[in-house]
XYZ file of C-alpha atoms in Angstrom:
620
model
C 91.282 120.391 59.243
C 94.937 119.838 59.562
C 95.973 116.487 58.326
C 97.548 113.979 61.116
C 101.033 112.074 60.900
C 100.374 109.247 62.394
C 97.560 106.053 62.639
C 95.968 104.621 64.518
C 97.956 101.545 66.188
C 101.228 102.558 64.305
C 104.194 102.230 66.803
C 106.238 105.258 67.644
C 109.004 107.085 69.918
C 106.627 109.334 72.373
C 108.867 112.401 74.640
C 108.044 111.343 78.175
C 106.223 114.843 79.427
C 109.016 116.669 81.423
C 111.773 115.379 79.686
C 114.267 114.624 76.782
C 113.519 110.760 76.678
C 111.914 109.004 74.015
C 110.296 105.777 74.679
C 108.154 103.331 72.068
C 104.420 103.698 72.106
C 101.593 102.669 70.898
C 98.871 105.320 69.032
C 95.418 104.346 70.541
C 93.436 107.472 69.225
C 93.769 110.903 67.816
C 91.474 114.260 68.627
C 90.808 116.615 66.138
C 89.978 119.026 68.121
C 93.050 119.277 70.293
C 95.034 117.983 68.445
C 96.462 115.455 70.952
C 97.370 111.672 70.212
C 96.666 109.550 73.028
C 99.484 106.642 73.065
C 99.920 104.006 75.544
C 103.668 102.840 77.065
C 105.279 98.825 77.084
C 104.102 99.528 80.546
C 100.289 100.093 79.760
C 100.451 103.936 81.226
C 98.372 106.043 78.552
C 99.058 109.467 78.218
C 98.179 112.311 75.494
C 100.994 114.053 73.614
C 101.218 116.474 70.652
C 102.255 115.266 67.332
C 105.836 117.487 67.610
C 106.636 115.551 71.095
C 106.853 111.963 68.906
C 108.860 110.624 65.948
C 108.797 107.898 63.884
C 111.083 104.740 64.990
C 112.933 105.031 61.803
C 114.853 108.264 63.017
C 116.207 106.211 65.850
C 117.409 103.471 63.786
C 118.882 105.187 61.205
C 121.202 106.949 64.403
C 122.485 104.042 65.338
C 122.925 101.513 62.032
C 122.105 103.858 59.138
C 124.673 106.547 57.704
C 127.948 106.400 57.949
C 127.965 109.768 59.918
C 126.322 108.843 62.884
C 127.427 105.100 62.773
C 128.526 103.349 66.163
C 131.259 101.739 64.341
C 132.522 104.331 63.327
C 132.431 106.789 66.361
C 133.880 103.932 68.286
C 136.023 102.911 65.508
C 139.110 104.490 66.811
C 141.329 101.157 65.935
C 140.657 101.861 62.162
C 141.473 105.135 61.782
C 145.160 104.323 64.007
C 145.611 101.801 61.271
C 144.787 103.977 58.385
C 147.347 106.632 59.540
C 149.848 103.429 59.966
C 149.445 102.506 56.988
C 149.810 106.406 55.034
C 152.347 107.742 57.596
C 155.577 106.811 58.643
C 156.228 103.980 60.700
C 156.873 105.591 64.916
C 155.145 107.721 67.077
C 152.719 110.174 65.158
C 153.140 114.013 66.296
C 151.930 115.261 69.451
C 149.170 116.790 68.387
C 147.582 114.621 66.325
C 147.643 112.313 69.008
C 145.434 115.363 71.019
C 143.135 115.626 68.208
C 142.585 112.197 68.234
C 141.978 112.022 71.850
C 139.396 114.900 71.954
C 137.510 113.470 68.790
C 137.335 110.412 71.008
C 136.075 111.856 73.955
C 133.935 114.195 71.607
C 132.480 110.732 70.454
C 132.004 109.110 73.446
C 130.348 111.669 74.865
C 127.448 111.336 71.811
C 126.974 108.041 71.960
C 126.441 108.087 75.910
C 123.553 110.744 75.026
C 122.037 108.439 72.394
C 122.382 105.793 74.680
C 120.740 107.208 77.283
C 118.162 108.899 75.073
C 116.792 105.277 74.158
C 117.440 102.974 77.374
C 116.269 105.478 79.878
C 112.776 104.683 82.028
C 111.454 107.507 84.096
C 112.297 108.328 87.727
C 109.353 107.603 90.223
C 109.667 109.506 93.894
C 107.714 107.623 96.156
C 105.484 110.513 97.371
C 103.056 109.313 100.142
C 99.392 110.249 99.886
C 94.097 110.873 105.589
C 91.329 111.712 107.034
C 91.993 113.930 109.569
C 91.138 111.382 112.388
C 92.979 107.940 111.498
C 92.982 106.574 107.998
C 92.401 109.712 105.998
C 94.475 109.669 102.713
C 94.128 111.066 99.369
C 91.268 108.512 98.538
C 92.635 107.526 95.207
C 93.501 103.716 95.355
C 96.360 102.347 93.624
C 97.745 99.130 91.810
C 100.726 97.948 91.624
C 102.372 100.030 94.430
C 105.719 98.427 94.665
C 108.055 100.276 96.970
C 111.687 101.448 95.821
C 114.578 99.605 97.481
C 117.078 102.406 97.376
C 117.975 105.520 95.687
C 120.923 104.777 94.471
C 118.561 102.314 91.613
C 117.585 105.869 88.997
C 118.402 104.299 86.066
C 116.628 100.887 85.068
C 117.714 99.328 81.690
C 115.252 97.358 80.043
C 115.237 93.907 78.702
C 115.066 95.409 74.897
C 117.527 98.050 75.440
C 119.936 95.617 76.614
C 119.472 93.666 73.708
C 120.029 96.563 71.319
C 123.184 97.516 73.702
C 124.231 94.309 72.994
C 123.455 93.958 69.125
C 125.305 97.758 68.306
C 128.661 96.868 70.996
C 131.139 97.334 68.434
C 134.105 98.669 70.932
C 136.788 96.963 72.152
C 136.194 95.833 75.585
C 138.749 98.020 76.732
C 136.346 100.890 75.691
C 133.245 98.991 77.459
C 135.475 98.934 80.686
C 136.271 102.558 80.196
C 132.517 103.740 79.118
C 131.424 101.232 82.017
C 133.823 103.200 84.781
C 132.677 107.016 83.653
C 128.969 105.397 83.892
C 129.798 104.181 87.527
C 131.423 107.452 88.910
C 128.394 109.501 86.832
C 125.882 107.543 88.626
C 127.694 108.278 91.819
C 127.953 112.177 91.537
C 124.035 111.737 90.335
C 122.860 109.738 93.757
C 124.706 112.120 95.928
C 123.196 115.080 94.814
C 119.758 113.804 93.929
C 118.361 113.583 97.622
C 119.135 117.031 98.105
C 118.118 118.493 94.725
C 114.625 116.590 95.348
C 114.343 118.328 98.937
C 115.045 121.810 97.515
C 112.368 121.203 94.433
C 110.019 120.154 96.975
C 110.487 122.784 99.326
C 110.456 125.327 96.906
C 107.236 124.540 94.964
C 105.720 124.545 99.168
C 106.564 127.582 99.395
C 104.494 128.769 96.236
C 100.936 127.381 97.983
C 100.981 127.455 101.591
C 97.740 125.991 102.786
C 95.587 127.385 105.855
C 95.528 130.599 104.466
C 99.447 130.850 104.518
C 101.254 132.327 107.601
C 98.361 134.836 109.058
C 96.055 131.805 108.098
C 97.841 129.397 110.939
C 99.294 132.242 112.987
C 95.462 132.993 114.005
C 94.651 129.324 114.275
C 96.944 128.471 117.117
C 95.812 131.489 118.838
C 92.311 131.013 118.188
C 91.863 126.922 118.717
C 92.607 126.868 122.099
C 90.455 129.781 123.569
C 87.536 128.208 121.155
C 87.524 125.054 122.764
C 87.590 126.722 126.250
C 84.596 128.804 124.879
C 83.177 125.196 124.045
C 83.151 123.612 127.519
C 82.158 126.720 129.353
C 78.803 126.826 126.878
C 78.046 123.718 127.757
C 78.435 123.890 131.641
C 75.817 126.279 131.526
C 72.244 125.332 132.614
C 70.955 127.437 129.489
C 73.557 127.752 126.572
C 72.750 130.805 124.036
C 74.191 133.456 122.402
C 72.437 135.460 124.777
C 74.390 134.176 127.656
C 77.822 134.764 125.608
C 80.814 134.602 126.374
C 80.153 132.502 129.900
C 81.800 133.468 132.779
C 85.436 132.983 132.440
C 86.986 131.464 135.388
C 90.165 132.723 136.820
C 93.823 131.984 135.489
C 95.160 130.460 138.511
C 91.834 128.397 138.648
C 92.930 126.753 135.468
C 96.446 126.257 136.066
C 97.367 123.423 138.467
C 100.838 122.005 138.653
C 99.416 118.608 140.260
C 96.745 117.935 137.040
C 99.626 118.553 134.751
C 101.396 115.225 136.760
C 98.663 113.519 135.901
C 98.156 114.559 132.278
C 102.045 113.512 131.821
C 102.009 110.456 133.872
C 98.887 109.803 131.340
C 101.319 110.215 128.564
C 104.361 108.404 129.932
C 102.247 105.730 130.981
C 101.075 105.150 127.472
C 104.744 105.778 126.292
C 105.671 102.549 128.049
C 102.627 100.635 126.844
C 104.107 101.737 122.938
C 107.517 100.340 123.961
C 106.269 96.590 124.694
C 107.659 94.216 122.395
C 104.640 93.041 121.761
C 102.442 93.258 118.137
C 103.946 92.922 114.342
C 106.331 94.752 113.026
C 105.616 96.728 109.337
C 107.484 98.881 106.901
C 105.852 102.438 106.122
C 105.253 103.822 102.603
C 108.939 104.977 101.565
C 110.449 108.351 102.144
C 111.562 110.979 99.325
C 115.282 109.395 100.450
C 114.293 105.492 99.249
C 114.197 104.562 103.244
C 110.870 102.711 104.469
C 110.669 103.176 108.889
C 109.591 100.403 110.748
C 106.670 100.462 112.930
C 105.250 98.515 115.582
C 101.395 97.659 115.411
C 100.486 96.952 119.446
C 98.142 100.231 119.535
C 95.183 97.709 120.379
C 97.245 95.860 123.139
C 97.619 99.008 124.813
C 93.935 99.550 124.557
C 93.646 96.086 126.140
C 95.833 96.928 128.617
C 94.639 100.619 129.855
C 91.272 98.897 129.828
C 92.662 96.470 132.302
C 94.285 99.006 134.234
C 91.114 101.200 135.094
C 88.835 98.212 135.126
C 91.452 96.944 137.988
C 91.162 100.302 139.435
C 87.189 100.644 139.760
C 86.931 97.341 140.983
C 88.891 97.998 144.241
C 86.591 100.969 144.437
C 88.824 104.184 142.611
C 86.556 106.625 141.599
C 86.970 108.390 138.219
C 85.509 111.689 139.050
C 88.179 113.836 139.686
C 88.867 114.092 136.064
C 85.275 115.405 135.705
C 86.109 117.332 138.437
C 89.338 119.017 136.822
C 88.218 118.616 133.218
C 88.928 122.552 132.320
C 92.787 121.890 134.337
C 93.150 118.842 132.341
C 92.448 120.715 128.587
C 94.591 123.853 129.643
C 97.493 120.772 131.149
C 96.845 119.242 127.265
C 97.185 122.506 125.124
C 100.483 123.585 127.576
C 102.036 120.179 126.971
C 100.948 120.019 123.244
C 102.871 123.660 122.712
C 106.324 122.402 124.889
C 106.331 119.373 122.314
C 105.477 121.617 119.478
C 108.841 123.846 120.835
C 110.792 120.881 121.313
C 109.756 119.265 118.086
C 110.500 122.447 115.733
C 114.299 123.059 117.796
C 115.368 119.528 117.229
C 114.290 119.744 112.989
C 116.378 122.857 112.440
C 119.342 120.052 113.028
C 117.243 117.510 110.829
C 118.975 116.720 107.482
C 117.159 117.784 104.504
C 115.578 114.776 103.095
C 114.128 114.046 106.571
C 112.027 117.237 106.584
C 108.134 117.214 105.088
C 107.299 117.790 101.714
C 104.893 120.478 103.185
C 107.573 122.839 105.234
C 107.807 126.373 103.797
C 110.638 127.704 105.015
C 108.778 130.061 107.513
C 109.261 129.689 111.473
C 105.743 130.492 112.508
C 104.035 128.108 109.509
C 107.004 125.468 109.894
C 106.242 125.621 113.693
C 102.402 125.334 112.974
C 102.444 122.477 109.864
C 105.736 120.589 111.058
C 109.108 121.043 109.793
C 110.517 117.330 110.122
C 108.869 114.336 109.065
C 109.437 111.522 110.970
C 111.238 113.192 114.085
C 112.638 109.178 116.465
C 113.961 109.312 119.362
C 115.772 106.220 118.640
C 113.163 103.872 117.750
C 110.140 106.006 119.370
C 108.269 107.894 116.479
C 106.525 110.588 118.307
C 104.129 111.648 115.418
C 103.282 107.827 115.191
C 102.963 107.156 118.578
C 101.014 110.382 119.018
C 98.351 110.085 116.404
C 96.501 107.138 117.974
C 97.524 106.445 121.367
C 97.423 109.074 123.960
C 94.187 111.014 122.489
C 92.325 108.316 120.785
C 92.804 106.310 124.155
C 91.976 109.220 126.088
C 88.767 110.100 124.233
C 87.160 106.739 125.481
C 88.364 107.352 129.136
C 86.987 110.828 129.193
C 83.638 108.726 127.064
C 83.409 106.446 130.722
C 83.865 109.291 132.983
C 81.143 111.226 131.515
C 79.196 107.496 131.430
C 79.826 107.458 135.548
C 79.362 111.110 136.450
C 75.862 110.978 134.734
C 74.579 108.286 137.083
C 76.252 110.300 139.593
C 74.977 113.583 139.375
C 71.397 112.348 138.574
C 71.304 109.339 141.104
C 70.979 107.376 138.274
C 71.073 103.190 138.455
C 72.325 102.722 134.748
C 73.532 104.857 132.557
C 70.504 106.913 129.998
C 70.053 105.441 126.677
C 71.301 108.480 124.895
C 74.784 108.096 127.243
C 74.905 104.361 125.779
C 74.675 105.006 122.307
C 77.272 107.874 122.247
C 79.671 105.669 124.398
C 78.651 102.535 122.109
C 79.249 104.428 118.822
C 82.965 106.138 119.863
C 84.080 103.144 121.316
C 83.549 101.363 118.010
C 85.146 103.463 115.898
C 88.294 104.035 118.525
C 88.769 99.943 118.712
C 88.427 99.754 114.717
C 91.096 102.045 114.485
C 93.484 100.567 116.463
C 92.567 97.100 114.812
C 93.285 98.608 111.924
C 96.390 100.610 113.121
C 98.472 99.457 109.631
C 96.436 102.126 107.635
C 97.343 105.287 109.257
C 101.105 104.829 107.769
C 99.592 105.820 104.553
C 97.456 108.823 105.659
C 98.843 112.132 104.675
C 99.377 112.901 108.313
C 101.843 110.304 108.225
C 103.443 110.867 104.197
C 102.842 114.279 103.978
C 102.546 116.456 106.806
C 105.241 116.680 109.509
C 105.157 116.925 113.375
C 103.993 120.228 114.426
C 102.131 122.390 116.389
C 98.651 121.123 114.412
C 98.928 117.394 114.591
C 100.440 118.131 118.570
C 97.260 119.907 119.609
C 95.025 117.734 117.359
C 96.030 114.758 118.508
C 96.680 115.271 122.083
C 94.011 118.117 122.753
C 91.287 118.409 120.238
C 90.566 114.766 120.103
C 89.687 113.884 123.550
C 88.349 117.076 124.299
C 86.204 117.378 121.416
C 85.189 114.128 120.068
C 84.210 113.721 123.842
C 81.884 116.807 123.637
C 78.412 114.853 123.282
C 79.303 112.790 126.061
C 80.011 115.982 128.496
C 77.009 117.616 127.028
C 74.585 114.828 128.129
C 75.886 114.706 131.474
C 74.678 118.440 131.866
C 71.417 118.099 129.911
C 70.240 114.560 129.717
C 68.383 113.701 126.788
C 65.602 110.876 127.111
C 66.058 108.516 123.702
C 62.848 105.899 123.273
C 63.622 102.673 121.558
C 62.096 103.413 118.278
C 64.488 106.371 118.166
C 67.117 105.076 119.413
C 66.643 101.949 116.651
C 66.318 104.645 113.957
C 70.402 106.393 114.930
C 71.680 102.583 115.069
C 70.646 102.121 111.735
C 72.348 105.106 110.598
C 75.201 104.398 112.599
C 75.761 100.756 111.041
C 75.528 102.384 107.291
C 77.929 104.869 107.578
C 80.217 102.241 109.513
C 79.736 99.625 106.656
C 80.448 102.415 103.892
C 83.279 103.789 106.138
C 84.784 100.155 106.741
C 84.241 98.196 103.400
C 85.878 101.516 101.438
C 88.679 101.470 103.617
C 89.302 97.693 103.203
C 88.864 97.564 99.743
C 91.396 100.296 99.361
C 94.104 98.482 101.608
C 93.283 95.040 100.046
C 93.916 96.733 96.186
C 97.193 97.979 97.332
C 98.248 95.104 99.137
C 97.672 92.384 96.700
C 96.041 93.974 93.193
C 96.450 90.753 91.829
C 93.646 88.852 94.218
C 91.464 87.162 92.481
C 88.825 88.210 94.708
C 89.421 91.885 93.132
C 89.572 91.602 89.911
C 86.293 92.760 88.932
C 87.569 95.928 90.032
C 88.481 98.371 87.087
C 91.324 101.068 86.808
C 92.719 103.669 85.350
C 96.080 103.742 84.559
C 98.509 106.633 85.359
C 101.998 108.225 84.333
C 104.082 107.116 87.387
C 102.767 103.237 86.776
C 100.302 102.826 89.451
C 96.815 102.336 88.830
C 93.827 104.382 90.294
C 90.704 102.220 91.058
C 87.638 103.653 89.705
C 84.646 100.602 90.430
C 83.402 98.965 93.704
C 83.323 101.877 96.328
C 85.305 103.881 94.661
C 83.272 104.027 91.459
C 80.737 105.265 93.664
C 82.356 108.623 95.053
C 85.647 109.833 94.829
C 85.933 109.772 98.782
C 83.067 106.864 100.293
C 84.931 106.468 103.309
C 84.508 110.905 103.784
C 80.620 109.849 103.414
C 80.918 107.029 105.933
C 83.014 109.205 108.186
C 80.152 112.175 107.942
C 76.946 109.728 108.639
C 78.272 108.618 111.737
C 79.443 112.047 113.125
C 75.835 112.544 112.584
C 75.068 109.364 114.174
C 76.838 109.980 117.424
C 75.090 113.260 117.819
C 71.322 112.904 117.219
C 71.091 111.144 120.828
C 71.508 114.727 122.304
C 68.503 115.821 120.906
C 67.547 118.991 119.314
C 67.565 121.557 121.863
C 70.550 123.095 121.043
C 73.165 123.357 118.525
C 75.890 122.731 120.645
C 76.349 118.830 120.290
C 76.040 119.217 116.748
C 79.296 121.573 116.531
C 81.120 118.276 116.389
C 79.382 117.703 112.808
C 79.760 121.142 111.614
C 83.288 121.113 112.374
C 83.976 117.520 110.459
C 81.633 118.689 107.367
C 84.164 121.912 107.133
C 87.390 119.621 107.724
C 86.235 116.896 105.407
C 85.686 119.641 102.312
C 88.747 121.143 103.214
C 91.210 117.443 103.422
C 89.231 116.659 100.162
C 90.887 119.738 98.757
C 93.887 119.054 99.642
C 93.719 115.961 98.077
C 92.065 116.686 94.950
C 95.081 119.069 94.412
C 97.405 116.512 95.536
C 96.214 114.099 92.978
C 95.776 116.473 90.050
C 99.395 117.018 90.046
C 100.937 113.623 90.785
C 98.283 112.053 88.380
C 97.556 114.563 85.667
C 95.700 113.470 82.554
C 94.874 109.690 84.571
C 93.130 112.278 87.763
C 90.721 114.494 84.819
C 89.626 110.900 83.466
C 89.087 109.496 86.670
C 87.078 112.154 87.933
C 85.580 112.228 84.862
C 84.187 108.805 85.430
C 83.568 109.411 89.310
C 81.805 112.984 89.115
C 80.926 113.169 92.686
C 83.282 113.673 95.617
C 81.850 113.088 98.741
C 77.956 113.146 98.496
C 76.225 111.598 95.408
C 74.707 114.108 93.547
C 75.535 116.496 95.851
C 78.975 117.382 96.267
């Protein structure tokens, strides 16, 4: 068994992984096995390094007090050696060149101790990479401490208290020098700022292009091809009076039965109406997470006053006896006016990001046209101070869905000369309309969802948001109004139950998360325990998120489920809505699990280490 350098609790110089810095830590442990020491930072991050990447703090000190080689007196000492030629030579001007020599030993010099300096006093760069569920508050579910947010990124280089103090203690220049050393620092730190933002972009862009996700380009080419004829497929299933395979593919209605220029009006006046509603200057304003360029977008939170006041709107409306029924009535018209609208923003939104500056386009673009087009090639694409993606990820659809919800509600009582609406109508109206209004309470926590950080405005949030959401999520409301399902009390008291636990799990995992990251310090949380990681954040691994890697993913699941037993078990079709999620929710907690494995590293093993499970308990 080799024999081991250093001990336990003896205080070192560890490399920081990825770089030439060497920084004092602490030896916690040491595995015979691998080999590795595991040391911990001034700054409590614990990592595990080979015995070649440290070195005792003796070889530091000696290079800056010990021989007379490498002493900073004597590199800077260029006064003594003028007056030991003044005092050998002839008094005047020495010769030309030794005056060069001099020069370029002093530069030579200069240069050296600048690279010991920064060797010593440097602390590692941290990009503020963002970390969702695919509906509204889906994220990489690791929670973490200590998220302070970076006020610019022209601050890379933080001197600490210590290495001032050793600046200070070694200055042996004359403050001539300091100014000098102190103006090449200033113009350095320029040229580095300049070209960071765009170096970072490139690195970025060029590890996307390594892993594209969706199966690559083929992968999304056959998605936006395929999404929208599957959800036509969808509704025309369920208009029929016995859905099978044997009755597949339904009868396809005509083109220009589809296509009407008047429901397209509405769809946009729809839009534009809820445009204006996001434009009140109404609700708090809050900073997002910031952006690879140090800049943090404001946002304004009045998502549930324009639920408050579309409510208001159609209430008004049905009181002075408008009847909601033509949008039953043009329900295909509407989806194929949704998909052609989502595509002309999708269009519009890739033309204007081929003029976007490069640190305003998303981590995740590739490079590609067609996969750009599908994932989003700018991040944040304003129109002043309208953020589309924003504005589009929880008002138009989400809204929507719970319009289309009451429609369905109505039409049922219609069609079967109903007086109220059927129990199994209730609950599925009941259930969606809870978790809609949560998430617009709640509106803060999409601006850390990876639809937000990560991915940027494209053809897939476009169509998600705008199309798939209230034409999907709505699907076990349209599917009772064509085969009503009788729900008895002890039934119905059974899916309530099941509803409430996966909305507790959903909600309290949620809030813990946002309350960690808000204010780690709260006394309230700190029984919670963490893990602590490279880039100085914290993961939380107790509470909820002891429990599963993902708890809110479980909560999420339970109530799909939830919102879907009141159909009954005749047929499959209401429970595509839960087959669907299951597949999405493996596939986000993918994404994330690679996400986290490679901003995290050693802290991401331990922590799923400790939290084995990721979604179900001893499951998956």
């Amino acid at each position: 068994m080799p024999s081991r350098k250093f001990a336990d609790g003896e205080v070192v110089r560890g490399r920081w992984p990825g770089s030439s810095l060497y920084y004092e830590v602490e030896i916690l442990s040491h595995n015979s096995n691998s080999q590795l020491y595991t040391v911990k930072y001034k700054d409590g991050t614990e990592l595990e390094l080979k015995e070649s990447d440290m070195k005792p703090l003796t070889s530091f000190r000696q290079r800056k007090s010990g021989s007379t080689s490498s002493s900073p007196s004597r590199r800077r000492g260029s006064r003594s050696r003028s007056r030991s030629r003044s005092r050998s030579g002839s008094p005047g001007r020495p010769p030309k060149s030794t005056r060069r020599s001099a020069s370029a030993s002093y530069q030579a010099d200069i240069k050296e101790m600048r690279k010991e300096v920064l060797e010593v006093k440097l602390t590692p760069l941290v990009l503020p990479f963002g970390n969702s569920i695919k509906r509204y508050n889906g994220e990489p579910e690791h929670t973490e401490r200590n998220d302070i947010p970076h006020k610019n990124t022209q601050e890379k280089f933080h001197l600490s208290e210590e290495s001032s103090y050793i600046s200070a203690q070694y200055s042996l220049c004359p403050r001539r020098e300091e100014t000098k050393l102190k103006d090449i620092d200033s113009m350095e730190e320029k040229i580095v700022t300049r070209a960071s933002p765009s170096l970072r972009t490139f690195e970025v862009t060029a590890a996307q292009k390594k892993d594209l996700e969706f199966g690559g380009v083929p992968g999304v080419f056959l998605i936006m091809l395929g999404l929208p004829a599957f959800l036509f497929l969808l509704l025309l299933m369920c208009r029929q009076m016995e859905p099978s395979l044997l009755n597949f593919p339904p009868p396809l209605p005509a083109l220009n039965e589809l296509w009407e220029t008047r429901v397209f009006g509405v769809y946009f006046l729809w839009f534009f109406v809820q445009a204006l509603f996001y434009l009140l200057p109404i609700g708090k304003v809050v900073e997002g997470t910031p952006l690879t360029n140090g800049r943090r977008l404001k946002y304004r939170l009045n998502g549930f006053y324009a639920f408050i006041l579309t409510s208001s709107v159609i209430g008004a409306s049905l009181f002075r006896g408008v009847t909601l029924f033509y949008v039953y009535d043009h329900f295909l018209q509407l989806a194929l006016a949704a998909i052609v609208f989502s595509v002309l923003l999708s269009v519009y939104l890739y033309a204007r990001a081929l003029r976007a500056p490069r640190d305003e386009l998303s981590p995740a673009s590739s490079g590609n046209t067609i996969y750009d087009f599908f994932i989003g090639r700018e991040l944040n694409p304003r129109i002043g101070n309208f953020d589309l993606k924003y504005f589009c990820e929880l008002r138009p659809g989400l809204i929507g869905w719970v319009v289309i919800n009451l429609v369905m509600l109505l039409t049922e009582m219609e069609a079967h000369s109903r007086a109220t609406p059927s129990l199994a109508m209730i609950l599925v109206n009941s259930f969606q309309l809870l978790y809609v209004v949560d998430a617009l309470w709640n509106e803060e926590a999409v601006l850390t969802t990876m639809d937000i950080t990560q991915d940027g405005f494209g053809f897939m949030l476009a169509f998600g948001d705008l199309v798939w959401v209230p034409f999907i999520y709505s699907f076990q409301a349209y599917y009772l109004v064509h085969h009503p399902n009788e729900v008895s009390w002890p039934v119905a008291s059974l899916i309530i139950a099941l509803k409430l636990c996966g909305y507790v799990i959903f909600r309290c995992a949620n809030s813990q998360k946002n309350a960690f990251r808000k204010n780690p310090s709260d006394p309230k949380l700190a029984h919670l325990k963490v893990i602590h990681t490279s880039t100085g954040k914290n993961l939380l691994v107790s509470g909820w998120w002891g429990f599963v890697r993902h708890p809110n993913y479980l909560g999420d699941l339970i109530m799909a489920l939830a919102w879907s037993l009141p159909c009954g078990f005749n047929h499959i079709l209401p429970y595509f809505y839960v087959i669907y999620f299951t597949v999405l929710i493996v596939h986000r907690e993918a994404r994330d699990e690679r996400q986290c494995k490679k901003k995290y590293g050693v802290a991401w093993e331990k922590y799923c280490q400790r939290v084995p499970y990721r979604i179900v308990p001893y499951v998956y």
